């Protein structure tokens, strides 16, 4: 009886937890990277919602508050934070469209899913670059 139980245990695959050192070597597919970035961008948008609402309030409350808004957003650090938020929004939006298409069973094959994940990353970064160039006055 004991021998048969040991034989069954040996045939089963062994799953081990991945350690931090192994995470560096682990190659996640593009779809997995987009999924993780989608979650991160959504969390960042949610957590920074008070900052976004503060900026919106300062921009529309009055002429004096708009001048205060312009002075505040003129700071390079605030511009970089806003650019990060813009990337979060654009990536989250593009990845959300990708997931809606996947829900409609469009692009579910492995090669198509890989291609759409890369397209989402490229479009999100390209749109962010265009907005960043405009924000920093280079375009």
Coordinates of N, CA and C in Angstrom, one line a residue:
X1 N 0.8 -1.2 0.0 CA 0.0 0.0 0.0 C 0.9 1.2 0.0
X2 N 1.9 1.3 0.8 CA 2.8 2.4 0.9 C 3.5 2.6 -0.4
X3 N 4.0 1.5 -1.0 CA 4.7 1.6 -2.3 C 3.8 2.2 -3.4
X4 N 2.5 1.9 -3.4 CA 1.7 2.4 -4.5 C 1.4 3.9 -4.3
X5 N 1.3 4.3 -3.0 CA 1.1 5.7 -2.7 C 2.4 6.5 -3.1
X6 N 3.6 6.0 -2.9 CA 4.8 6.7 -3.2 C 4.9 6.8 -4.7
X7 N 4.5 5.7 -5.5 CA 4.6 5.8 -6.9 C 3.6 6.8 -7.5
X8 N 2.5 7.0 -6.9 CA 1.5 8.0 -7.3 C 2.1 9.4 -7.1
X9 N 2.7 9.6 -5.9 CA 3.3 10.9 -5.6 C 4.5 11.3 -6.5
X10 N 5.2 10.3 -6.9 CA 6.4 10.5 -7.8 C 5.9 10.9 -9.2
X11 N 4.7 10.5 -9.6 CA 4.2 10.8 -11.0 C 3.6 12.2 -11.0
X12 N 3.2 12.7 -9.9 CA 2.6 14.0 -9.9 C 3.7 15.1 -10.1
X13 N 3.3 16.2 -10.9 CA 4.3 17.3 -11.0 C 4.4 18.0 -9.7
X14 N 5.6 18.5 -9.5 CA 5.9 19.3 -8.3 C 6.0 20.8 -8.7
X15 N 5.1 21.6 -8.1 CA 5.1 23.0 -8.3 C 5.8 23.7 -7.1
X16 N 6.8 24.5 -7.4 CA 7.5 25.2 -6.3 C 7.2 26.7 -6.5
X17 N 7.2 27.4 -5.3 CA 7.0 28.8 -5.4 C 8.2 29.5 -6.0
X18 N 8.0 30.5 -6.8 CA 9.1 31.2 -7.4 C 9.7 32.2 -6.4
X19 N 11.0 32.1 -6.2 CA 11.7 33.1 -5.3 C 12.0 34.4 -6.0
X20 N 12.4 35.4 -5.3 CA 12.7 36.7 -5.8 C 13.9 36.6 -6.8
X21 N 14.8 35.8 -6.6 CA 16.0 35.6 -7.5 C 15.5 35.0 -8.8
X22 N 14.5 34.1 -8.8 CA 14.1 33.5 -10.0 C 13.1 34.4 -10.8
X23 N 12.5 35.4 -10.2 CA 11.7 36.3 -10.9 C 12.4 37.1 -12.0
X24 N 13.7 37.4 -11.7 CA 14.5 38.1 -12.7 C 14.7 37.3 -13.9
X25 N 14.8 36.0 -13.8 CA 15.1 35.1 -14.9 C 13.8 34.7 -15.6
X26 N 12.6 34.8 -14.9 CA 11.4 34.4 -15.5 C 10.9 35.3 -16.6
X27 N 10.6 34.7 -17.8 CA 10.2 35.4 -19.0 C 8.7 35.4 -19.1
X28 N 8.1 36.5 -18.8 CA 6.6 36.6 -18.9 C 6.3 37.0 -20.3
X29 N 5.2 36.4 -20.9 CA 4.8 36.8 -22.2 C 4.3 38.2 -22.3
X30 N 4.2 38.8 -23.5 CA 3.8 40.2 -23.6 C 2.4 40.4 -23.0
X31 N 1.5 39.4 -23.2 CA 0.2 39.6 -22.7 C 0.2 39.6 -21.2
X32 N 1.1 38.9 -20.6 CA 1.2 38.9 -19.1 C 1.7 40.3 -18.6
X33 N 2.7 40.8 -19.4 CA 3.2 42.1 -19.0 C 2.2 43.2 -19.1
X34 N 1.4 43.2 -20.2 CA 0.3 44.1 -20.4 C -0.7 44.0 -19.3
X35 N -1.0 42.8 -18.9 CA -2.0 42.5 -17.9 C -1.5 43.1 -16.5
X36 N -0.3 42.9 -16.2 CA 0.2 43.5 -15.0 C 0.3 45.0 -15.0
X37 N 0.7 45.6 -16.2 CA 0.7 47.0 -16.3 C -0.7 47.6 -16.3
X38 N -1.7 46.9 -16.8 CA -3.1 47.3 -16.7 C -3.6 47.4 -15.3
X39 N -3.2 46.4 -14.5 CA -3.6 46.5 -13.1 C -2.9 47.6 -12.3
X40 N -1.6 47.8 -12.6 CA -0.8 48.8 -12.0 C -1.3 50.2 -12.4
X41 N -1.6 50.4 -13.7 CA -2.1 51.7 -14.1 C -3.5 52.0 -13.5
X42 N -4.3 51.0 -13.4 CA -5.6 51.2 -12.8 C -5.5 51.5 -11.3
X43 N -4.6 50.9 -10.6 CA -4.4 51.2 -9.2 C -3.8 52.6 -9.0
X44 N -2.9 53.0 -9.9 CA -2.3 54.3 -9.8 C -3.4 55.4 -10.0
X45 N -4.2 55.2 -11.0 CA -5.3 56.1 -11.3 C -6.3 56.2 -10.1
X46 N -6.6 55.1 -9.5 CA -7.5 55.1 -8.4 C -6.8 55.8 -7.2
X47 N -5.6 55.5 -6.9 CA -4.9 56.0 -5.7 C -4.6 57.5 -5.9
X48 N -4.4 58.0 -7.1 CA -4.0 59.4 -7.3 C -5.3 60.2 -7.7
X49 N -6.4 59.6 -7.6 CA -7.7 60.3 -7.9 C -7.8 61.6 -7.1
X50 N -7.5 61.7 -5.8 CA -7.6 63.0 -5.1 C -6.7 64.1 -5.7
X51 N -5.5 63.7 -6.2 CA -4.6 64.6 -6.8 C -5.2 65.1 -8.1
X52 N -5.8 64.2 -8.9 CA -6.4 64.6 -10.1 C -7.6 65.5 -9.9
X53 N -8.4 65.2 -8.9 CA -9.5 66.1 -8.6 C -9.1 67.4 -8.1
X54 N -8.0 67.5 -7.3 CA -7.5 68.7 -6.8 C -7.0 69.6 -8.0
X55 N -6.3 69.0 -9.0 CA -5.9 69.8 -10.2 C -7.1 70.3 -11.0
X56 N -8.1 69.4 -11.1 CA -9.3 69.8 -11.8 C -10.0 71.0 -11.1
X57 N -10.1 70.9 -9.8 CA -10.8 71.9 -9.0 C -10.0 73.2 -9.2
X58 N -8.7 73.2 -9.1 CA -7.9 74.4 -9.2 C -8.0 75.0 -10.6
X59 N -8.2 74.2 -11.6 CA -8.3 74.7 -13.0 C -9.6 75.4 -13.3
X60 N -10.7 75.1 -12.6 CA -12.0 75.6 -13.0 C -12.7 76.5 -12.0
X61 N -12.1 76.6 -10.8 CA -12.8 77.3 -9.7 C -12.9 78.8 -10.0
X62 N -11.8 79.4 -10.3 CA -11.9 80.9 -10.5 C -10.6 81.2 -11.3
X63 N -10.5 82.5 -11.7 CA -9.4 83.0 -12.4 C -8.1 82.9 -11.6
X64 N -8.2 83.3 -10.3 CA -7.1 83.2 -9.4 C -6.6 81.8 -9.2
X65 N -7.6 80.9 -9.0 CA -7.2 79.5 -8.8 C -6.6 78.9 -10.0
X66 N -7.0 79.4 -11.2 CA -6.4 78.9 -12.5 C -4.9 79.4 -12.6
X67 N -4.7 80.6 -12.1 CA -3.3 81.1 -12.1 C -2.5 80.2 -11.1
X68 N -3.1 79.9 -10.0 CA -2.4 79.0 -9.0 C -2.1 77.7 -9.6
X69 N -3.1 77.1 -10.4 CA -3.0 75.9 -11.1 C -1.8 75.9 -12.1
X70 N -1.7 77.0 -12.9 CA -0.7 77.1 -13.8 C 0.7 77.2 -13.2
X71 N 0.8 77.9 -12.0 CA 2.1 77.9 -11.3 C 2.4 76.6 -10.7
X72 N 1.5 75.9 -10.2 CA 1.7 74.6 -9.6 C 2.1 73.5 -10.7
X73 N 1.4 73.5 -11.8 CA 1.8 72.6 -12.9 C 3.0 73.0 -13.7
X74 N 3.5 74.2 -13.5 CA 4.7 74.6 -14.2 C 5.9 74.0 -13.6
X75 N 5.8 73.4 -12.4 CA 7.0 72.7 -11.8 C 7.3 71.4 -12.6
X76 N 8.6 71.2 -12.8 CA 9.0 70.0 -13.6 C 8.6 68.7 -12.9
X77 N 8.6 68.6 -11.6 CA 8.2 67.4 -10.9 C 6.7 67.1 -11.1
X78 N 5.9 68.1 -11.0 CA 4.5 68.0 -11.2 C 4.2 67.5 -12.6
X79 N 4.9 68.1 -13.6 CA 4.8 67.7 -15.0 C 5.1 66.2 -15.2
X80 N 6.2 65.8 -14.5 CA 6.5 64.3 -14.7 C 5.5 63.4 -14.0
X81 N 4.9 63.9 -12.9 CA 3.9 63.1 -12.3 C 2.6 63.1 -13.2
X82 N 2.3 64.2 -13.7 CA 1.1 64.3 -14.6 C 1.4 63.4 -15.9
X83 N 2.6 63.4 -16.4 CA 2.9 62.6 -17.5 C 2.8 61.1 -17.2
X84 N 3.2 60.7 -16.0 CA 3.0 59.3 -15.5 C 1.5 59.0 -15.4
X85 N 0.7 59.9 -14.9 CA -0.8 59.7 -14.9 C -1.4 59.6 -16.3
X86 N -0.8 60.4 -17.2 CA -1.3 60.4 -18.6 C -1.0 59.0 -19.2
X87 N 0.2 58.5 -18.9 CA 0.5 57.2 -19.4 C -0.4 56.1 -18.8
X88 N -0.6 56.2 -17.5 CA -1.5 55.3 -16.8 C -2.9 55.3 -17.5
X89 N -3.4 56.5 -17.8 CA -4.8 56.5 -18.4 C -4.7 56.0 -19.8
X90 N -3.8 56.4 -20.6 CA -3.7 55.9 -22.0 C -3.5 54.4 -22.1
X91 N -2.6 53.9 -21.2 CA -2.3 52.4 -21.2 C -3.6 51.7 -20.8
X92 N -4.2 52.2 -19.7 CA -5.4 51.5 -19.2 C -6.5 51.5 -20.2
X93 N -6.6 52.6 -20.9 CA -7.7 52.7 -21.9 C -7.4 51.7 -23.1
X94 N -6.2 51.7 -23.6 CA -5.8 50.9 -24.7 C -5.9 49.4 -24.4
X95 N -5.4 49.1 -23.2 CA -5.5 47.7 -22.7 C -7.0 47.3 -22.5
X96 N -7.8 48.2 -22.0 CA -9.2 47.9 -21.8 C -9.9 47.6 -23.1
X97 N -9.6 48.3 -24.2 CA -10.1 48.0 -25.5 C -9.7 46.6 -25.9
X98 N -8.4 46.3 -25.7 CA -7.9 45.0 -26.0 C -8.6 43.9 -25.3
X99 N -8.9 44.1 -24.0 CA -9.6 43.1 -23.3 C -11.1 43.0 -23.7
X100 N -11.7 44.1 -24.1 CA -13.0 44.0 -24.7 C -13.1 43.2 -25.9
X101 N -12.1 43.4 -26.8 CA -12.0 42.5 -28.0 C -11.7 41.1 -27.7
X102 N -10.9 40.8 -26.7 CA -10.7 39.4 -26.3 C -12.0 38.8 -25.7
X103 N -12.8 39.6 -25.0 CA -14.1 39.1 -24.5 C -15.0 38.7 -25.7
X104 N -14.9 39.4 -26.8 CA -15.6 39.1 -28.0 C -15.0 38.0 -28.8
X105 N -14.0 37.4 -28.3 CA -13.2 36.3 -28.9 C -12.5 36.8 -30.2
X106 N -12.1 38.0 -30.2 CA -11.3 38.6 -31.3 C -9.8 38.6 -30.9
X107 N -9.0 37.9 -31.6 CA -7.6 37.9 -31.3 C -7.2 37.1 -30.1
X108 N -7.9 35.9 -29.9 CA -7.6 35.1 -28.8 C -6.5 34.0 -29.1
X109 N -6.1 33.9 -30.3 CA -5.0 33.0 -30.7 C -3.7 33.5 -30.1
X110 N -2.8 32.6 -29.8 CA -1.6 33.0 -29.1 C -0.8 34.1 -29.9
X111 N -0.6 33.9 -31.1 CA 0.2 34.9 -31.9 C -0.6 36.2 -32.0
X112 N -1.9 36.2 -32.2 CA -2.7 37.4 -32.2 C -2.7 38.1 -30.9
X113 N -2.8 37.4 -29.8 CA -2.8 38.0 -28.5 C -1.4 38.6 -28.2
X114 N -0.4 38.0 -28.6 CA 1.0 38.5 -28.4 C 1.1 39.8 -29.2
X115 N 0.7 39.8 -30.5 CA 0.8 41.0 -31.3 C -0.1 42.1 -30.8
X116 N -1.3 41.9 -30.3 CA -2.1 42.9 -29.8 C -1.6 43.5 -28.5
X117 N -0.9 42.7 -27.7 CA -0.3 43.2 -26.4 C 0.9 44.1 -26.8
X118 N 1.7 43.8 -27.8 CA 2.8 44.7 -28.2 C 2.2 46.0 -28.8
X119 N 1.1 45.9 -29.5 CA 0.5 47.1 -30.1 C 0.0 48.0 -29.0
X120 N -0.6 47.4 -28.0 CA -1.1 48.2 -26.8 C 0.0 48.9 -26.2
X121 N 1.1 48.3 -26.0 CA 2.3 48.9 -25.3 C 2.8 50.0 -26.2
X122 N 3.0 49.8 -27.5 CA 3.5 50.8 -28.4 C 2.6 52.0 -28.5
X123 N 1.3 51.8 -28.7 CA 0.3 52.9 -28.8 C 0.3 53.7 -27.5
X124 N 0.3 53.0 -26.4 CA 0.2 53.8 -25.1 C 1.5 54.7 -25.0
X125 N 2.6 54.1 -25.3 CA 3.9 54.9 -25.2 C 3.9 56.0 -26.2
X126 N 3.5 55.7 -27.4 CA 3.5 56.7 -28.5 C 2.6 57.9 -28.1
X127 N 1.4 57.6 -27.7 CA 0.5 58.7 -27.3 C 1.0 59.5 -26.1
X128 N 1.6 58.8 -25.2 CA 2.2 59.5 -24.0 C 3.3 60.4 -24.5
X129 N 4.1 59.9 -25.4 CA 5.2 60.8 -25.9 C 4.7 62.0 -26.6
X130 N 3.6 61.9 -27.4 CA 3.1 63.0 -28.1 C 2.5 64.0 -27.0
X131 N 1.8 63.6 -26.1 CA 1.3 64.4 -25.0 C 2.5 65.1 -24.2
X132 N 3.5 64.3 -23.9 CA 4.6 64.8 -23.2 C 5.4 65.9 -24.0
X133 N 5.5 65.7 -25.3 CA 6.2 66.7 -26.1 C 5.4 68.0 -26.0
X134 N 4.1 67.9 -26.1 CA 3.2 69.1 -26.0 C 3.3 69.7 -24.6
X135 N 3.3 68.9 -23.6 CA 3.3 69.4 -22.2 C 4.6 70.1 -21.9
X136 N 5.7 69.6 -22.4 CA 7.0 70.3 -22.2 C 7.3 71.4 -23.2
X137 N 6.4 71.6 -24.1 CA 6.6 72.7 -25.1 C 7.5 72.4 -26.2
X138 N 7.7 71.1 -26.5 CA 8.7 70.7 -27.6 C 7.9 70.5 -28.9
X139 N 6.6 70.5 -28.8 CA 5.8 70.2 -30.0 C 4.8 71.3 -30.3

